[in-house]
CSV table of N, CA and C in Angstrom, one decimal:
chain,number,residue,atom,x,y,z
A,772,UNK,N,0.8,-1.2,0.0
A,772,UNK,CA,0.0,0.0,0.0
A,772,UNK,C,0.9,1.2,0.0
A,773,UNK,N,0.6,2.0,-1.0
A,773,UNK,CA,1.5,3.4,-1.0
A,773,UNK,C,1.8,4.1,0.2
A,774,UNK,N,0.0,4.5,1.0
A,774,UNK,CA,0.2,5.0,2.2
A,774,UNK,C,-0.4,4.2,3.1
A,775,UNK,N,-0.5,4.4,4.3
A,775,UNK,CA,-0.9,3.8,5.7
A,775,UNK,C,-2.0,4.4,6.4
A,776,UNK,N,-3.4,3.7,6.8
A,776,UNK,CA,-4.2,4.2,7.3
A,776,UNK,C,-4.3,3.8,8.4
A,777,UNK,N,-4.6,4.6,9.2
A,777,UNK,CA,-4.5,4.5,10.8
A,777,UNK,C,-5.5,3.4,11.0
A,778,UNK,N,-5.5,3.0,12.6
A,778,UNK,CA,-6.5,2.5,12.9
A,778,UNK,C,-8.3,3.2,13.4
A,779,UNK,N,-8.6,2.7,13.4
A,779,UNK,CA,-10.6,3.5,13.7
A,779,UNK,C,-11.5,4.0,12.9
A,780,UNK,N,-10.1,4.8,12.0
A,780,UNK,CA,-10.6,5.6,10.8
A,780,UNK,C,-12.0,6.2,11.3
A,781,UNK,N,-12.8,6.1,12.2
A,781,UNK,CA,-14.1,7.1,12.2
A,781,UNK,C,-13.8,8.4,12.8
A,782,UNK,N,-14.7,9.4,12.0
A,782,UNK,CA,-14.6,10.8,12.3
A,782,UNK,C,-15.8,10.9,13.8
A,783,UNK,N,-14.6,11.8,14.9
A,783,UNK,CA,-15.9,11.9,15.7
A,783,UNK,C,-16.0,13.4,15.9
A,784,UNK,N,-16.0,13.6,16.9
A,784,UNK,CA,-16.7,15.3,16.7
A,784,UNK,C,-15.1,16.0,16.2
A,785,UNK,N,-14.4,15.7,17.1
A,785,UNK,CA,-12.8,16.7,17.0
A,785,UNK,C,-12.5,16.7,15.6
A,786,UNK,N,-12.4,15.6,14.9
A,786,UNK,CA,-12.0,15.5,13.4
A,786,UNK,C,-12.5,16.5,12.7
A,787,UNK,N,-14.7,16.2,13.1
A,787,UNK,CA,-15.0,17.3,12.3
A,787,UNK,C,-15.0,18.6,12.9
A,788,UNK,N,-14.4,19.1,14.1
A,788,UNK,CA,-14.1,20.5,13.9
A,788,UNK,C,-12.7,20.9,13.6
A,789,UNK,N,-12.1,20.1,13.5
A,789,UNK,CA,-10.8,20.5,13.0
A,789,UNK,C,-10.8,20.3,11.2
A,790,UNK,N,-11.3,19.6,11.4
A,790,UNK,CA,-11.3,20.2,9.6
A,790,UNK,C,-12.5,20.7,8.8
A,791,UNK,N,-13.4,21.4,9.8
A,791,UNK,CA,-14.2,22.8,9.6
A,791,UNK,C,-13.1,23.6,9.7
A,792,UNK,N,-12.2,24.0,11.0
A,792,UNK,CA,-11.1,25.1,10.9
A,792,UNK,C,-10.4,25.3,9.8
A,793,UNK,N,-9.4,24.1,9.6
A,793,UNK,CA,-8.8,23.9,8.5
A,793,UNK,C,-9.7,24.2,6.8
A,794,UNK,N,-10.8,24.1,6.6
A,794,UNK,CA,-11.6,24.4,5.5
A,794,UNK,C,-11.4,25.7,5.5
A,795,UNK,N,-12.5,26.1,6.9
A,795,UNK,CA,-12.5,27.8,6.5
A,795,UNK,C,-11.0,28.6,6.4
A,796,UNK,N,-9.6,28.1,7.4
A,796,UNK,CA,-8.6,28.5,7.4
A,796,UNK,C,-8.2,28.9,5.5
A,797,UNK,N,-8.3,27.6,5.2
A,797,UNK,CA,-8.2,26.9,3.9
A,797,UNK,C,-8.5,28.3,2.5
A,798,UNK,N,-9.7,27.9,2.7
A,798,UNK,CA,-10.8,29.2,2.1
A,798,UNK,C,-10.4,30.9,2.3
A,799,UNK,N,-10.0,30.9,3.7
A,799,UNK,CA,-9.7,32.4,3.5
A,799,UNK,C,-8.0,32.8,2.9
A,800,UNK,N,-7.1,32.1,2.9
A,800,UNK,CA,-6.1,31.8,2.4
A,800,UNK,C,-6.3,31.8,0.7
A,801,UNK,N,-6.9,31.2,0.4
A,801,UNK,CA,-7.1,31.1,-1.1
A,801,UNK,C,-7.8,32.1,-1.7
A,802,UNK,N,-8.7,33.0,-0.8
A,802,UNK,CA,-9.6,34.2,-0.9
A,802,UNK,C,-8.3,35.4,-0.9
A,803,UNK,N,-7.6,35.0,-0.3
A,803,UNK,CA,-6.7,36.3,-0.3
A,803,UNK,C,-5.8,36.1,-1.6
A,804,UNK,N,-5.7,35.0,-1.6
A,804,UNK,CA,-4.2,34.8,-3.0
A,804,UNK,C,-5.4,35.4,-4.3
A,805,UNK,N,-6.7,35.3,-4.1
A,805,UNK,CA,-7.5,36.0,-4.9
A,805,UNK,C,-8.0,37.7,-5.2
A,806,UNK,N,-7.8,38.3,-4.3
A,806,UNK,CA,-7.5,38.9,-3.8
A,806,UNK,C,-9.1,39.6,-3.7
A,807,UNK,N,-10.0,38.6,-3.2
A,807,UNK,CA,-11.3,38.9,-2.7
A,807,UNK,C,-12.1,39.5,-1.8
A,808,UNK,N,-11.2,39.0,-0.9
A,808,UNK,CA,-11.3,40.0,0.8
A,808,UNK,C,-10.5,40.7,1.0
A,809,UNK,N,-9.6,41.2,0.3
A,809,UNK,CA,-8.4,42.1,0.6
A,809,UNK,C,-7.6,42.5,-0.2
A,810,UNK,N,-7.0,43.5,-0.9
A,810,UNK,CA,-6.4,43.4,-2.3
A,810,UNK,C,-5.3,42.9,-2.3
A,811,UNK,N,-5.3,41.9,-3.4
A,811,UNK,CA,-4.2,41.0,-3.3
A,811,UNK,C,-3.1,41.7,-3.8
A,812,UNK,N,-2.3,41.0,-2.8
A,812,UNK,CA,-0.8,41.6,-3.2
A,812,UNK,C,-0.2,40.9,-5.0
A,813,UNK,N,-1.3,40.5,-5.7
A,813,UNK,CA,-0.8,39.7,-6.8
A,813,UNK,C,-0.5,38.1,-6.6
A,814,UNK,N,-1.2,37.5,-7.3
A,814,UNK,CA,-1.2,36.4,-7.5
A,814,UNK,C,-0.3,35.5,-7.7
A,815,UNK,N,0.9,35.9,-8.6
A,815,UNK,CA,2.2,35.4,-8.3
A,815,UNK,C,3.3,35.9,-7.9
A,816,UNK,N,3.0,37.4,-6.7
A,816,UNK,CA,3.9,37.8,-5.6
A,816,UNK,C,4.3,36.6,-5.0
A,817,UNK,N,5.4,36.7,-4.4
A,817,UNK,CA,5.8,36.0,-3.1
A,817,UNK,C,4.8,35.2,-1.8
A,818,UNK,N,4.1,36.7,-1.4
A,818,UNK,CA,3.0,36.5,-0.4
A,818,UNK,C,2.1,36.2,-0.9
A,819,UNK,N,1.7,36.0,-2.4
A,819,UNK,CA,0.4,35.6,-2.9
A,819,UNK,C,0.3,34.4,-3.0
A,820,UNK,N,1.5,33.9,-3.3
A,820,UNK,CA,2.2,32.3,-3.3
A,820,UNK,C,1.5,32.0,-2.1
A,821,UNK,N,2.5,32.6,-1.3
A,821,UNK,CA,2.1,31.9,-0.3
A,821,UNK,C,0.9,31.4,0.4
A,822,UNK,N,-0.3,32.5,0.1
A,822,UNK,CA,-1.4,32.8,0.6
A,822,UNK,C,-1.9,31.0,-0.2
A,823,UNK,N,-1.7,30.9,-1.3
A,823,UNK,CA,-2.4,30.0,-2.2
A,823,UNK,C,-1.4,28.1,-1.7
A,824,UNK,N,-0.5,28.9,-1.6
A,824,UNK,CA,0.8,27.0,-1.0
A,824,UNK,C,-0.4,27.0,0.8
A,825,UNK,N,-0.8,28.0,1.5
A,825,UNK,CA,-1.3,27.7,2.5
A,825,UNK,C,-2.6,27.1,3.1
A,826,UNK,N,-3.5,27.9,1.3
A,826,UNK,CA,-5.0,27.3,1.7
A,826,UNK,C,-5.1,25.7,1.3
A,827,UNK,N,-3.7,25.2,0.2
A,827,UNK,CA,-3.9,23.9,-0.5
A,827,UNK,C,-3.6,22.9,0.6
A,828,UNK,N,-2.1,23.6,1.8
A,828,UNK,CA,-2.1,23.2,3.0
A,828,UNK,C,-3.1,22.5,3.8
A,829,UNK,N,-4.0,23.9,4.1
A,829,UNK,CA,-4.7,23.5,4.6
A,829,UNK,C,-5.9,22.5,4.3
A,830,UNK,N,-6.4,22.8,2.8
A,830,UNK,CA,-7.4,21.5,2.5
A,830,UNK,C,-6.7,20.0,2.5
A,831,UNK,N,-5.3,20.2,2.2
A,831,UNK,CA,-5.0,18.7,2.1
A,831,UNK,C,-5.0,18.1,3.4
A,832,UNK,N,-4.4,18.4,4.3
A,832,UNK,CA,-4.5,18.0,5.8
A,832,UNK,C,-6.0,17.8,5.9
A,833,UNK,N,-7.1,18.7,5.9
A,833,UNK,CA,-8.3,18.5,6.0
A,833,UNK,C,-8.9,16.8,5.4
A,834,UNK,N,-8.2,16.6,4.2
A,834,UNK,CA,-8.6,15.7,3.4
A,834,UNK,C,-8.0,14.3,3.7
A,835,UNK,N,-6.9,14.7,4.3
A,835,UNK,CA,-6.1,13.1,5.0
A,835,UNK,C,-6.3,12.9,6.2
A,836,UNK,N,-7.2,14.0,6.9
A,836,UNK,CA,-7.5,13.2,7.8
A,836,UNK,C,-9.2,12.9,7.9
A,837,UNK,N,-9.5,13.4,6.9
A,837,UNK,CA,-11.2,12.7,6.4
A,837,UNK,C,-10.9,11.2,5.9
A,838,UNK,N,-9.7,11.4,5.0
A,838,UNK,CA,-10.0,10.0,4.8
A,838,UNK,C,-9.1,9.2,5.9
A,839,UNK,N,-8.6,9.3,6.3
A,839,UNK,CA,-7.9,8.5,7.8
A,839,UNK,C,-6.1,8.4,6.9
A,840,UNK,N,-6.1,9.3,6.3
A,840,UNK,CA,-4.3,8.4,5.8
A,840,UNK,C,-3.1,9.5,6.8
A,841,UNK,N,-2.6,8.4,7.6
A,841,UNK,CA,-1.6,9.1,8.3
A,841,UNK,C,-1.8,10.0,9.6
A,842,UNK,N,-2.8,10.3,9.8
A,842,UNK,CA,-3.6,10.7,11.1
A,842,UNK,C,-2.4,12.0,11.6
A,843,UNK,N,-2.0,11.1,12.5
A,843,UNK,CA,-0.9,10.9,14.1
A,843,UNK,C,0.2,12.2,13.3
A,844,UNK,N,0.5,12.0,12.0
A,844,UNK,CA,1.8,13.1,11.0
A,844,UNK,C,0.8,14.1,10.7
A,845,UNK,N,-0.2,14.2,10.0
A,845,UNK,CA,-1.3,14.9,9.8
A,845,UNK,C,-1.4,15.5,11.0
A,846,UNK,N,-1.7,15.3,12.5
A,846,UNK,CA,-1.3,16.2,13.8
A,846,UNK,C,-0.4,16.9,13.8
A,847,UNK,N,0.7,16.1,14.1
A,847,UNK,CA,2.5,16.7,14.7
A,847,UNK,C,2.8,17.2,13.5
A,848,UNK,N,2.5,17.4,12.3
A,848,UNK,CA,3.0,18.4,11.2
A,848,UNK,C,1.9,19.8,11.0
A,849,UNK,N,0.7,19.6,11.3
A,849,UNK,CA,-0.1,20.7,11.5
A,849,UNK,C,0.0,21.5,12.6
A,850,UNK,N,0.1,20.9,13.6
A,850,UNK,CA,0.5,22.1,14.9
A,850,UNK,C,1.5,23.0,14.3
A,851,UNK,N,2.8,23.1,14.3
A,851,UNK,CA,3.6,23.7,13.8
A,851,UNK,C,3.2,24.6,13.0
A,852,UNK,N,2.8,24.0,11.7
A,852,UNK,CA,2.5,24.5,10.5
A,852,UNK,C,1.3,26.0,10.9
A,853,UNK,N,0.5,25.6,11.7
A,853,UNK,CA,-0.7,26.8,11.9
A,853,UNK,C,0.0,27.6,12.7
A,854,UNK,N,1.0,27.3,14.0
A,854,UNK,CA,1.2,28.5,15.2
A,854,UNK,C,2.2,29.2,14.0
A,855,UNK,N,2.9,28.5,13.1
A,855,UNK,CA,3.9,29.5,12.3
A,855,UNK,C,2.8,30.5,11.2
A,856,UNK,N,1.7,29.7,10.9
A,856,UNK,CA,0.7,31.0,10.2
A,856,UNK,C,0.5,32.1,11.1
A,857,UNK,N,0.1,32.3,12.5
A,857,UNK,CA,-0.1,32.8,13.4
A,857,UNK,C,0.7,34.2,13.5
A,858,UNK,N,2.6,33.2,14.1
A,858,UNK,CA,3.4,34.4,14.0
A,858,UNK,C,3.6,35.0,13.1
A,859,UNK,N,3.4,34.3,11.6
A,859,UNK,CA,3.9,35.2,10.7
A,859,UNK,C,3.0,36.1,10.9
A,860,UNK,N,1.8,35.9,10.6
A,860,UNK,CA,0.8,37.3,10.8
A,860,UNK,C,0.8,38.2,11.4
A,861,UNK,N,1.5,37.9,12.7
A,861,UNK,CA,1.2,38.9,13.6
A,861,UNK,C,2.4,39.6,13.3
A,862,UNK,N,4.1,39.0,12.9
A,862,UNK,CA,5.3,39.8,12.5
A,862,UNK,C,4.7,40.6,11.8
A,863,UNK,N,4.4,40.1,10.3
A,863,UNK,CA,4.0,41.1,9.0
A,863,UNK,C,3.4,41.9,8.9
A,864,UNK,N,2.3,41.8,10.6
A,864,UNK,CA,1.4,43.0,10.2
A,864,UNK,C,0.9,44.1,11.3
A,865,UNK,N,1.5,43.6,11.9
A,865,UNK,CA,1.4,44.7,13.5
A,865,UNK,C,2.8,44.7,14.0
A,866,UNK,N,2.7,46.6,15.2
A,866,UNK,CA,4.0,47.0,15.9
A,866,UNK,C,3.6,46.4,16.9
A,867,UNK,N,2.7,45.7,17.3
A,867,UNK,CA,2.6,44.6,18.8
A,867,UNK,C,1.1,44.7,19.3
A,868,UNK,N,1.0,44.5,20.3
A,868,UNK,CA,-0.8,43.6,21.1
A,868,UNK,C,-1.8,44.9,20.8
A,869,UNK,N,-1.1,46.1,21.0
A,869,UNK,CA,-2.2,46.9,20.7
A,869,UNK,C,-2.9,47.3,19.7
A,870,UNK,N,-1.6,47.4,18.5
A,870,UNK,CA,-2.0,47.4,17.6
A,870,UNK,C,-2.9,46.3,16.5
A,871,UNK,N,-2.4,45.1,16.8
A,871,UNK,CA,-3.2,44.2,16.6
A,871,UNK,C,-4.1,43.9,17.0
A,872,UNK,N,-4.7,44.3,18.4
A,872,UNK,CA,-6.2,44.4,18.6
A,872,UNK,C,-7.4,45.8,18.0
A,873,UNK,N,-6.4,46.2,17.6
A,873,UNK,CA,-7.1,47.6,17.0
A,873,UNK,C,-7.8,47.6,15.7
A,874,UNK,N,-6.4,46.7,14.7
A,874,UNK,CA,-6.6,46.5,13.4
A,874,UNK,C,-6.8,45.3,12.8
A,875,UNK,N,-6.6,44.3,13.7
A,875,UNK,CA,-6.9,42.8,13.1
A,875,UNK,C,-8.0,42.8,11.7
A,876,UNK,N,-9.1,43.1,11.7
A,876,UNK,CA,-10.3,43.2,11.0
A,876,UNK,C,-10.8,42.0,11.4
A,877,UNK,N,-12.0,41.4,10.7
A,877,UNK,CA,-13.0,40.7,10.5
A,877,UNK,C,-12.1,39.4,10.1
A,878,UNK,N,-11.4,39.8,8.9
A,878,UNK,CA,-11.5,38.3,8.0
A,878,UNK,C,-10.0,37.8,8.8
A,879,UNK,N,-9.2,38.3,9.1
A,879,UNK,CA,-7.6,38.8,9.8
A,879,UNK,C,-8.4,37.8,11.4
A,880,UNK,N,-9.4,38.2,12.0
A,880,UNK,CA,-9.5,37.5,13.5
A,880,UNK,C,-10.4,36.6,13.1
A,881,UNK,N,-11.2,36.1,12.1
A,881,UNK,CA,-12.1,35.0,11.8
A,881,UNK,C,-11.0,33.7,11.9
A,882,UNK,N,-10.0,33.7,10.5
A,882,UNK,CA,-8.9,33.6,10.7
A,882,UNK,C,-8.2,32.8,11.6
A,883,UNK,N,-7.5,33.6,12.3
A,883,UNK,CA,-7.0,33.1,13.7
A,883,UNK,C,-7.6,32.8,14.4
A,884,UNK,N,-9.0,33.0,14.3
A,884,UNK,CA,-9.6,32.5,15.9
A,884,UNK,C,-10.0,31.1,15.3
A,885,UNK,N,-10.2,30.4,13.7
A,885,UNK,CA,-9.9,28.8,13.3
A,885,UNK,C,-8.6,28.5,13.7
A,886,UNK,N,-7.7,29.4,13.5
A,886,UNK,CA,-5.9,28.3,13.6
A,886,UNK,C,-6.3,28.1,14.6
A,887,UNK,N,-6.1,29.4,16.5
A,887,UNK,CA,-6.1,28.7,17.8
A,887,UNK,C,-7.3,27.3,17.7
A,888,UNK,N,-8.2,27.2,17.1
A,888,UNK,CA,-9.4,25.6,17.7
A,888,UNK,C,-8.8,25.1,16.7
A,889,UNK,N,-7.9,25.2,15.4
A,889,UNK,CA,-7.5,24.0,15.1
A,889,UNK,C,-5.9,23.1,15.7
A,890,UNK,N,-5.6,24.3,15.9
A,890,UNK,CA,-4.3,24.1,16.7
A,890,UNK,C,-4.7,23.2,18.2
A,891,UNK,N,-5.3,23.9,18.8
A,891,UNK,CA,-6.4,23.3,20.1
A,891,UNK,C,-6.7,21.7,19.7
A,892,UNK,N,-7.4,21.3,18.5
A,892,UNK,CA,-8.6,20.3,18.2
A,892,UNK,C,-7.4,19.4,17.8
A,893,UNK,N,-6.2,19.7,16.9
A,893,UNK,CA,-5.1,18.7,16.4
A,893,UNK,C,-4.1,18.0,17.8
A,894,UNK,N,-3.6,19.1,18.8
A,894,UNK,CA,-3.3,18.6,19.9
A,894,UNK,C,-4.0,17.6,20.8
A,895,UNK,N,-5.7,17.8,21.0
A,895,UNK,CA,-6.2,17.2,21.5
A,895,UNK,C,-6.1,15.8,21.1
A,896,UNK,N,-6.3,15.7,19.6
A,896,UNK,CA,-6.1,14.6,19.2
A,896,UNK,C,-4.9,13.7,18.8
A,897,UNK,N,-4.3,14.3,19.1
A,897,UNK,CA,-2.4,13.6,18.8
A,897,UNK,C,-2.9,13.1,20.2
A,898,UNK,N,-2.7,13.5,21.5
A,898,UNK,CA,-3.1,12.8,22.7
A,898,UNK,C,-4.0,11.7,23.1
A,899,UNK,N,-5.2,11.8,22.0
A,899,UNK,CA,-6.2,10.9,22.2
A,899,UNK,C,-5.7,9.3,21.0
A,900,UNK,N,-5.7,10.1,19.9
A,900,UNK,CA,-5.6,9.1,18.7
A,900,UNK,C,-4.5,8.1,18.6
């Protein structure tokens, strides 16, 4: 077999909110490389790349662990992967807490407020799974 499917394979609640987060994460990431909610910095900028390598991130994770391939790497590679979306956001775009509470916007704290419950929902389950 190419890849390895965990054991249980059933989705219970954590799975599906963690790859609700990961969708919408997903979505708003690809919305920006679009430059739909925000003007895009250009499509094949640097940061537009990126915006578009992060939403594919995020749906594929979503989708390996819908279908059960790999689970447990799918965790311990996603924690990382979101707290580093986090900081980068907060480097690139705020002079610190105040200012980031001031200006975050709508789509900017919708956003982050999926990474922390997916970050949250992926830990829980590396511990459980």
């Amino acid at each position: 077999m190419a890849y390895e499917r965990g054991s249980g394979g059933q989705l219970r609640t954590p799975h599906r909110i963690g790859i609700l987060a990961a969708g919408w994460t997903g979505v708003i990431h690809v919305a920006l490389w679009l430059g739909v909610v925000e003007p895009s910095p250009g499509p094949m900028s640097p940061l537009g790349i990126s915006f578009l390598m992060a939403g594919i991130t995020f749906f594929t994770g979503a989708y390996l662990v819908r279908a059960n391939i790999r689970r447990r790497i799918v965790y311990l590679l996603g924690i990382p992967f979101t707290a580093g979306q986090i900081l980068l956001w907060y480097v690139l775009n705020f002079d610190g807490i105040a200012d980031m509470l001031s200006s975050a916007g709508a789509v900017g704290a919708s956003d982050k407020i999926a990474q922390v419950i997916l970050i949250a929902t992926l830990t829980y389950l590396l511990s459980r799974d």
